[in-house]
Amino acid sequence: MPPSARDFVKSTAGPVWSDAVDRPRRRIPEATVARLPLYLRTLTELQAEQVTNVSSERLAEHAGVNAAKVRKDLSFLGSYGTRGVGYDVEYLLFQMSRELGLTQNWPVVIVGIGNLGAALANYGGFGDRGYPVAALVDTDPTKVGRVVSGHTVHHLDELPRMVADYGIAIGVIATPAETAQEVADILVAAGVTSILNFAPAVVSVPPEASLRKVDLALELQILSFYRQRESSAALLDGADSTELVADRSITSA
Amino acid sequence: MPPSARDFVKSTAGPVWSDAVDRPRRRIPEATVARLPLYLRTLTELQAEQVTNVSSERLAEHAGVNAAKVRKDLSFLGSYGTRGVGYDVEYLLFQMSRELGLTQNWPVVIVGIGNLGAALANYGGFGDRGYPVAALVDTDPTKVGRVVSGHTVHHLDELPRMVADYGIAIGVIATPAETAQEVADILVAAGVTSILNFAPAVVSVPPEASLRKVDLALELQILSFYRQRESSAALLDGADSTELVADRSITSA
DNA sequence: TCCTGTGAATGTCTTCACAGCC
DNA sequence: GGCTGTGAAGACATTCACAGGA
């Protein structure tokens, strides 16, 4: 039986459990990593509903995947379930939070305070989930000095200092496409190895850094591709609706 | 920007390509579909630089993938290249635009005009790329009736009518997580089969509909997972860990 | 009996390597 | 010679199916 989780959960900051670090630590497949936050969210919801135990099947249902996948995914974290019973919600939540690095804060800098950047700065969803917006930077002289969502916009040149001062861990690129690569280089040079790119541009980073992208235009084009196929298939086939263009979206690269 | 295909349709000057329309129409892998917009963007940039011909290698470099992948991906669209030469930028752009459904507009409704919804409405990047924001809806009485970015916010109940009136093809969900599934159901019932979900919730749609999701919290958690691993790996590897940001071998595209 | 954890089977995607055409 | 298009090989991911512990 797993050690009761309420022993750990309280620990907000202290590296009290850091000795739990010596687990197997196998390599976790990328596809699995991308689903962990999904399970985390589900577990959080279940905990809020006072559910203390959950089966892979129930978890799967909530997360919108199949049960075998859940079991395999969770098995990469360790053997945290109990055969015949299921998973202890609180304990699994603790293990997963630790694995996802949610036991600490990861301050964020937003680069590019235009429409999107400002919206992101105002978007509350970051801070209360462990990703406080710690700094805003831009190069536009008309924007530098302004206050957006309680933060003064600084010049991009000050970024290295701010990274050091605020312990910034994540950089969000919300600039136009043309400057995205340049900004990424500056972020990496300043020691920010985690980057989330909103600019519609291909950005590359050295292997020690991680980059994720969010590209609205791209998502819309993918949708219209399928929509397009649908319509023209209908034209070609007459009214054959069973010829499905199986698109199980989800995922992003 | 991508609409160069639109120009084609009207253009009488260009070669007689319009009859290439009746191709085999094989199934295109999802992974490939997700990259087509990337190639499209690259091609558009090349066209702007007056480049008329491009090799798979060059295309790959720009799009941040490898050349074999580009060739395989493009081969799903048809044999549009010339051996020993490469791909005609304009022709490929035309074919790809058509395939991605960019020869027509796909009007968008944004559901949920909070922080994010309003930002999306204001974000210009949609309209000029063939995805005009045609309607805004919400359920909050204090929001209904307001004008955001030139559009009056209507009540969710009016959605079916608006879908019909404006030929809405894509629904963007920017509501809180709790209402996301409900909104998706309403969209599908109204005939909107393409949905982009920004709410941090698992949403499912019937097989004839397509769903893509954009989840900021999820992306951040994936980033912090890798960041976390990095740090604790450094701890395990002993004290004399060399600089993490040692070599800056950026493979810029 | 119930449900996890995991080898094995299957399916999907990527990469290689080269035949075929310009 | 150069570059595309594509079978074949390999890597990766998902799903099956069942052994094994509670």
XYZ file of C-alpha atoms (C1' of nucleotides) in Angstrom:
550
model
C 0.000 0.000 0.000
C 1.250 3.439 -0.894
C 2.367 5.718 1.901
C -0.555 7.937 2.631
C -0.266 10.980 0.498
C -1.362 13.551 2.992
C 2.098 13.177 4.442
C 3.615 14.908 1.445
C 1.008 17.038 -0.125
C 1.349 19.814 2.377
C 4.942 20.403 1.517
C 4.662 23.474 -0.617
C 8.224 24.456 -1.211
C 10.864 22.683 0.835
C 13.035 20.062 -0.844
C 11.851 17.700 1.877
C 11.024 14.988 -0.603
C 13.914 15.554 -2.849
C 15.369 12.263 -1.681
C 12.511 10.544 -3.408
C 14.373 11.501 -6.534
C 16.210 8.208 -6.764
C 13.538 6.354 -8.631
C 14.091 4.244 -11.738
C 13.920 7.327 -13.965
C 13.480 5.564 -17.249
C 13.009 7.573 -20.333
C 9.384 8.586 -20.733
C 8.025 8.629 -24.295
C 7.103 12.034 -25.624
C 3.549 10.972 -26.350
C 3.171 9.944 -22.746
C 4.607 13.194 -21.430
C 2.068 15.106 -23.479
C -0.736 13.223 -21.766
C 0.457 13.522 -18.184
C -1.000 17.024 -17.749
C -4.314 15.603 -18.880
C -4.261 12.963 -16.189
C -3.141 15.554 -13.702
C -6.128 17.708 -14.451
C -8.461 14.757 -14.168
C -6.972 13.735 -10.844
C -7.336 17.259 -9.539
C -10.997 17.247 -10.478
C -11.530 13.878 -8.842
C -9.819 15.046 -5.694
C -12.099 18.063 -5.582
C -15.016 15.632 -5.699
C -13.591 13.771 -2.701
C -12.872 10.715 -4.817
C -10.024 8.854 -3.175
C -9.505 5.978 -5.560
C -9.773 5.624 -9.308
C -9.430 2.858 -11.877
C -7.550 3.197 -15.124
C -10.854 2.903 -16.884
C -12.439 5.810 -15.096
C -9.325 7.885 -15.534
C -9.336 7.054 -19.209
C -12.916 8.095 -19.612
C -12.270 11.479 -18.006
C -9.116 12.076 -19.984
C -10.597 10.986 -23.287
C -8.166 8.147 -24.013
C -8.316 4.387 -23.632
C -7.634 2.489 -20.452
C -4.676 0.449 -21.650
C -2.953 3.673 -22.605
C -3.529 5.129 -19.178
C -2.030 2.084 -17.527
C 0.987 2.069 -19.769
C 1.503 5.796 -19.356
C 1.278 5.631 -15.587
C 3.566 2.643 -15.458
C 6.347 4.862 -16.776
C 6.119 6.895 -13.617
C 6.330 3.824 -11.442
C 4.048 1.153 -10.032
C 1.741 3.461 -8.187
C -1.453 1.457 -8.549
C -2.861 -1.440 -6.591
C -4.016 -4.529 -8.464
C -7.644 -5.257 -8.043
C -8.227 -1.799 -6.640
C -6.940 1.074 -8.729
C -4.909 4.190 -8.052
C -4.943 6.294 -4.899
C -5.914 9.699 -6.212
C -3.963 11.742 -3.739
C -0.806 9.690 -3.970
C -0.830 9.576 -7.758
C -1.479 13.289 -7.821
C 1.523 13.868 -5.644
C 3.815 11.695 -7.737
C 2.647 13.262 -10.931
C 2.924 16.807 -9.661
C 6.463 16.110 -8.655
C 7.269 14.559 -11.993
C 5.786 17.499 -13.861
C 7.718 19.941 -11.730
C 4.632 21.447 -10.182
C 6.029 21.517 -6.679
C 7.738 24.746 -7.541
C 7.047 27.908 -9.471
C 8.393 28.524 -12.949
C 8.418 32.265 -13.553
C 7.566 33.315 -17.077
C 8.716 36.190 -19.247
C 6.518 37.286 -22.111
C 8.402 38.734 -25.043
C 6.378 40.949 -27.335
C 3.558 42.899 -25.765
C 1.275 43.339 -28.725
C -2.284 42.151 -28.928
C -1.489 38.587 -28.089
C 1.266 39.275 -25.575
C -0.925 41.665 -23.642
C -3.773 39.188 -23.676
C -1.505 36.498 -22.315
C -0.239 38.857 -19.623
C -3.808 39.573 -18.592
C -4.873 35.975 -18.797
C -5.054 34.889 -15.190
C -4.699 31.194 -15.891
C -0.930 31.262 -15.651
C -0.080 32.598 -12.246
C -2.312 30.506 -10.066
C -1.035 27.336 -11.644
C 2.607 27.791 -10.847
C 3.644 29.865 -13.830
C 3.651 33.452 -12.581
C 4.219 36.111 -15.185
C 7.361 37.727 -13.816
C 8.388 40.049 -16.611
C 7.233 41.636 -19.833
C 9.618 42.804 -22.507
C 9.385 44.404 -25.912
C 11.592 46.473 -28.185
C 9.039 49.036 -29.254
C 9.894 52.342 -27.488
C 6.219 53.221 -27.350
C 5.559 50.081 -25.350
C 8.563 50.052 -23.049
C 7.615 51.744 -19.789
C 3.927 51.069 -20.093
C 2.243 49.064 -17.401
C 0.343 45.988 -18.518
C -1.496 43.863 -16.025
C 0.562 45.271 -13.161
C 3.922 44.800 -14.839
C 6.093 47.466 -16.364
C 7.207 46.578 -19.854
C 10.994 46.511 -20.047
C 13.283 46.613 -23.015
C 14.431 43.344 -24.481
C 18.009 44.359 -23.668
C 17.218 44.011 -20.008
C 16.137 40.428 -20.414
C 19.362 38.767 -19.194
C 19.281 40.794 -16.009
C 15.605 40.034 -15.453
C 16.135 36.342 -16.013
C 18.730 36.394 -13.268
C 16.759 38.653 -10.926
C 13.469 36.815 -11.172
C 14.718 33.309 -11.767
C 12.836 33.137 -15.010
C 12.461 29.601 -16.307
C 10.126 29.915 -19.266
C 10.057 32.351 -22.164
C 6.905 33.012 -24.141
C 7.440 34.429 -27.610
C 4.546 36.602 -28.742
C 6.394 38.710 -31.292
C 5.854 38.882 -35.038
C 7.222 35.932 -36.981
C 10.249 37.799 -38.277
C 11.821 38.311 -34.876
C 10.898 34.994 -33.290
C 14.182 33.217 -33.980
C 16.206 36.145 -32.778
C 14.229 36.302 -29.551
C 14.636 32.571 -29.039
C 18.407 32.945 -29.402
C 18.432 35.731 -26.845
C 16.337 33.699 -24.430
C 18.589 30.682 -24.709
C 21.699 32.833 -24.331
C 20.184 34.268 -21.174
C 19.735 30.749 -19.829
C 16.050 30.259 -20.527
C 15.828 26.731 -21.859
C 12.063 26.356 -22.001
C 10.289 28.287 -24.706
C 6.694 28.521 -25.795
C 6.383 30.058 -29.239
C 3.202 31.747 -30.432
C 4.776 33.365 -33.472
C 3.871 31.752 -36.793
C 7.439 30.882 -37.595
C 9.743 27.910 -37.419
C 12.123 28.437 -34.539
C 14.972 26.167 -33.621
C 16.845 25.862 -30.383
C 19.888 23.897 -29.286
C 19.262 20.362 -28.064
C 19.499 21.233 -24.398
C 16.538 23.573 -24.731
C 12.852 22.670 -25.158
C 10.507 24.378 -27.522
C 6.761 24.038 -27.876
C 4.661 25.932 -30.330
C 1.110 27.175 -30.451
C 0.044 28.250 -33.902
C -3.520 29.368 -34.443
C -3.365 29.742 -38.190
C -1.965 26.253 -38.425
C -4.770 24.769 -36.361
C -7.381 26.520 -38.450
C -5.798 25.259 -41.637
C -5.798 21.725 -40.348
C -9.475 22.072 -39.555
C -10.298 23.450 -42.951
C -8.356 20.651 -44.599
C -10.651 18.070 -43.063
C -13.687 20.196 -43.649
C -12.664 20.580 -47.259
C -12.218 16.852 -47.752
C -15.563 16.257 -46.182
C -17.340 18.588 -48.557
C -15.641 17.408 -51.712
C -15.998 13.771 -50.694
C -19.699 14.405 -50.366
C -19.733 15.856 -53.852
C -17.931 12.867 -55.288
C -19.709 10.145 -53.387
C -23.210 11.418 -53.432
C -24.554 11.007 -49.914
C -22.291 8.337 -48.508
C -21.729 9.400 -44.947
C -20.035 6.227 -43.760
C -16.872 6.965 -45.728
C -15.333 8.654 -42.776
C -12.307 10.834 -42.929
C -11.152 9.539 -39.584
C -9.570 12.430 -37.834
C -8.902 11.921 -34.250
C -7.390 15.280 -33.676
C -5.890 15.957 -30.292
C -2.153 16.255 -30.108
C 0.012 19.072 -31.195
C 3.590 18.970 -32.039
C -0.984 35.803 -47.481
C -1.689 32.182 -48.356
C -4.508 33.242 -50.693
C -2.296 33.211 -53.713
C -4.471 30.291 -54.679
C -7.395 32.620 -54.761
C -5.522 34.662 -57.303
C -5.063 31.565 -59.330
C -8.666 30.774 -59.627
C -9.335 34.042 -61.353
C -6.055 34.301 -63.171
C -6.314 33.628 -66.865
C -2.632 34.236 -67.380
C -1.299 31.203 -65.582
C -0.848 27.698 -66.973
C -3.866 25.478 -67.334
C -3.685 23.679 -64.028
C -7.246 23.814 -62.951
C -8.080 20.501 -64.585
C -5.690 18.631 -62.332
C -8.519 18.651 -59.827
C -9.642 15.048 -60.202
C -6.790 13.244 -58.504
C -6.906 9.863 -56.748
C -7.560 11.375 -53.327
C -5.786 8.853 -51.172
C -5.996 9.097 -47.432
C -3.423 11.532 -46.078
C -1.818 10.634 -42.738
C -2.674 12.907 -39.874
C 0.967 13.696 -39.199
C 1.335 14.853 -42.771
C -1.767 17.015 -42.642
C -0.378 18.764 -39.594
C 2.729 19.713 -41.552
C 1.076 20.939 -44.724
C 0.376 24.393 -43.291
C 4.048 24.620 -42.454
C 5.035 23.963 -46.041
C 2.386 26.356 -47.189
C 3.849 29.127 -45.094
C 7.322 28.385 -46.358
C 6.172 28.402 -49.948
C 4.420 31.699 -49.436
C 7.605 33.199 -48.082
C 9.624 31.843 -50.987
C 7.132 33.225 -53.446
C 7.420 36.629 -51.813
C 11.170 36.374 -52.393
C 10.528 35.674 -56.073
C 11.861 32.152 -55.750
C 10.235 30.080 -58.461
C 11.672 26.655 -57.780
C 12.600 24.830 -54.617
C 14.138 21.481 -53.688
C 12.828 19.223 -50.962
C 16.010 19.947 -49.073
C 15.529 23.678 -49.071
C 11.893 23.326 -48.203
C 12.848 21.022 -45.349
C 15.361 23.478 -44.002
C 12.808 26.282 -43.948
C 10.110 24.150 -42.404
C 12.379 22.637 -39.787
C 11.945 19.002 -40.807
C 13.996 16.555 -42.852
C 14.010 16.320 -46.602
C 12.761 12.747 -46.923
C 9.765 13.689 -44.863
C 9.001 16.624 -47.119
C 9.117 14.430 -50.182
C 6.909 11.794 -48.663
C 4.448 14.363 -47.389
C 4.210 16.099 -50.744
C 3.861 12.812 -52.563
C 0.542 12.300 -50.790
C -0.788 15.335 -52.599
C 0.385 14.040 -55.942
C 3.514 14.007 -58.052
C 3.956 17.713 -58.288
C 7.744 17.815 -58.424
C 10.186 17.414 -61.273
C 13.030 14.927 -60.881
C 16.397 16.520 -61.076
C 14.858 19.942 -60.626
C 12.563 20.365 -57.653
C 9.116 21.817 -57.097
C 7.602 24.783 -58.859
C 6.776 27.113 -55.995
C 3.703 28.664 -57.525
C 2.200 25.413 -58.713
C 2.802 23.613 -55.447
C 1.368 26.559 -53.585
C -1.734 26.368 -55.705
C -2.204 22.663 -55.186
C -1.606 22.921 -51.502
C -3.926 25.851 -51.006
C -6.626 23.951 -52.754
C -6.012 20.873 -50.665
C -6.110 22.893 -47.453
C -9.317 24.569 -48.469
C -7.799 28.012 -48.691
C -9.521 28.893 -51.923
C -12.539 29.877 -49.920
C -13.358 31.591 -46.654
C -14.294 29.713 -43.540
C -16.231 32.063 -41.273
C -15.565 31.640 -37.578
C -17.747 32.048 -34.515
C -16.077 32.684 -31.191
C -17.990 31.352 -28.217
C -17.154 32.935 -24.892
C -16.091 36.547 -24.971
C -13.989 36.711 -21.846
C -10.364 37.676 -21.701
C -9.238 35.130 -24.216
C -12.262 35.302 -26.483
C -12.005 39.056 -26.755
C -8.302 38.823 -27.467
C -8.952 36.336 -30.236
C -11.658 38.578 -31.670
C -9.222 41.461 -31.716
C -6.384 39.390 -33.055
C -6.216 40.388 -36.683
C -4.394 37.290 -37.841
C -7.606 35.437 -38.589
C -9.533 37.492 -41.045
C -6.901 38.247 -43.619
C -6.013 34.572 -43.871
C -9.378 33.290 -44.885
C -10.931 32.811 -41.463
C -13.038 35.915 -40.897
C -14.550 36.289 -37.471
C -18.223 36.389 -38.359
C -19.917 36.173 -34.992
C -19.327 36.428 -31.273
C -21.557 34.749 -28.723
C -21.712 34.444 -24.975
C -24.320 33.671 -22.338
C -23.412 36.360 -19.831
C -26.156 39.060 -19.978
C -23.563 41.707 -19.178
C -21.647 40.762 -22.298
C -24.476 40.195 -24.738
C -25.062 43.384 -26.662
C -21.575 44.756 -26.187
C -19.518 45.475 -29.237
C -16.112 43.805 -29.411
C -13.821 44.429 -32.322
C -16.689 45.657 -34.458
C -18.999 42.755 -33.694
C -22.005 42.780 -31.433
C -21.943 39.940 -28.955
C -25.049 37.783 -29.347
C -26.564 35.266 -27.035
C -25.573 31.645 -27.424
C -29.209 30.840 -28.175
C -28.908 32.704 -31.431
C -26.034 30.558 -32.581
C -28.004 28.216 -34.872
C -29.480 31.171 -36.702
C -26.107 32.859 -37.042
C -24.481 29.691 -38.333
C -27.075 29.616 -41.073
C -26.976 33.347 -41.791
C -23.218 33.681 -41.974
C -22.296 30.251 -43.252
C -20.168 29.643 -40.223
C -17.769 26.736 -40.666
C -15.557 26.850 -37.598
C -16.384 27.273 -33.932
C -13.825 28.513 -31.444
C -14.519 27.625 -27.829
C -13.110 30.190 -25.418
C -15.392 29.523 -22.479
C -14.492 28.210 -19.039
C -13.769 24.497 -18.899
C -17.095 23.605 -17.326
C -19.171 24.702 -20.293
C -16.871 23.571 -23.090
C -18.552 20.240 -23.779
C -21.976 21.796 -23.760
C -20.875 24.443 -26.233
C -19.311 21.822 -28.465
C -22.585 19.910 -28.504
C -24.479 23.051 -29.445
C -22.013 23.833 -32.217
C -22.250 20.355 -33.681
C -26.030 20.393 -33.438
C -25.983 23.669 -35.346
C -23.936 22.054 -38.066
C -20.494 23.346 -37.183
C -18.224 20.353 -37.626
C -14.862 22.041 -37.130
C -14.027 23.084 -33.615
C -11.003 24.681 -32.036
C -11.076 24.339 -28.270
C -9.147 26.686 -25.990
C -10.873 25.592 -22.803
C -8.784 23.397 -20.529
C -11.178 20.490 -20.719
C -11.528 17.245 -22.582
C -14.206 17.680 -25.195
C -15.503 14.977 -27.459
C -17.373 15.269 -30.692
C -19.035 12.759 -33.000
C -16.808 11.140 -35.629
C -18.027 13.344 -38.448
C -16.721 16.415 -36.648
C -13.105 17.527 -36.178
C -11.698 18.896 -32.993
C -8.362 20.496 -32.305
C -7.297 21.839 -28.984
C -4.966 24.553 -27.784
C -4.154 24.277 -24.127
C -1.705 26.728 -22.614
C -1.501 25.154 -19.179
C -0.773 21.837 -20.793
C 2.052 23.230 -22.877
C 3.601 24.897 -19.868
C 3.410 21.689 -17.892
C 5.114 19.775 -20.654
C 7.877 22.362 -20.656
C 8.311 22.194 -16.919
C 8.429 18.421 -17.066
C 11.492 18.534 -19.274
C 12.982 21.394 -17.340
C 12.445 19.449 -14.144
C 14.139 16.347 -15.515
C 17.040 18.415 -16.644
C 17.598 19.909 -13.202
C 17.280 16.688 -11.275
C 19.449 14.870 -13.755
C 22.108 17.461 -13.066
C 21.765 16.748 -9.367
C 22.195 13.044 -9.922
C 25.121 13.416 -12.232
C 27.272 14.762 -9.474
C 28.572 18.107 -8.389
C 30.914 18.908 -11.209
C 28.096 19.222 -13.671
C 29.237 21.258 -16.571
C 27.277 24.218 -17.789
C 23.938 23.222 -19.154
C 23.998 25.981 -21.684
C 27.470 25.135 -22.825
C 27.437 24.856 -26.569
C 25.317 27.117 -28.660
C 25.177 25.017 -31.761
C 21.982 26.517 -33.002
C 20.806 24.989 -36.211
C 19.033 28.027 -37.487
C 16.743 27.592 -40.402
C -13.128 -11.465 -8.507
C -11.131 -7.251 -9.848
C -7.847 -4.328 -11.852
C -2.934 -3.335 -12.583
C 1.362 -3.929 -15.107
C 3.470 -5.530 -19.162
C 5.099 -8.610 -22.984
C 3.515 -9.271 -27.674
C 0.969 -7.831 -31.695
C -0.482 -4.378 -34.413
C -0.582 0.077 -36.392
C 1.483 4.528 -37.557
C 5.316 7.615 -38.609
C 10.063 8.499 -39.894
C 14.152 7.656 -42.194
C 17.010 5.274 -45.453
C 18.487 4.287 -49.829
C 18.012 3.906 -54.487
C 15.449 3.351 -58.986
C 13.760 6.354 -62.330
C 13.369 10.507 -64.745
C 14.950 15.245 -66.057
C 24.695 14.960 -62.237
C 20.759 16.164 -59.522
C 16.504 15.530 -57.308
C 12.026 13.337 -56.878
C 9.087 9.457 -55.583
C 8.700 5.374 -53.062
C 9.440 0.543 -51.376
C 11.673 -1.323 -47.298
C 13.599 -0.923 -42.728
C 13.476 0.915 -38.517
C 11.628 3.616 -34.645
C 7.830 4.805 -32.149
C 3.087 4.518 -30.351
C -1.194 2.120 -29.444
C -3.874 -1.698 -28.364
C -4.530 -6.449 -27.055
C -4.677 -9.930 -23.833
C -3.439 -12.120 -19.862
C -0.388 -13.267 -15.818
C -0.282 -12.068 -11.265
C -1.118 -9.663 -6.916
C -4.774 -7.599 -3.744
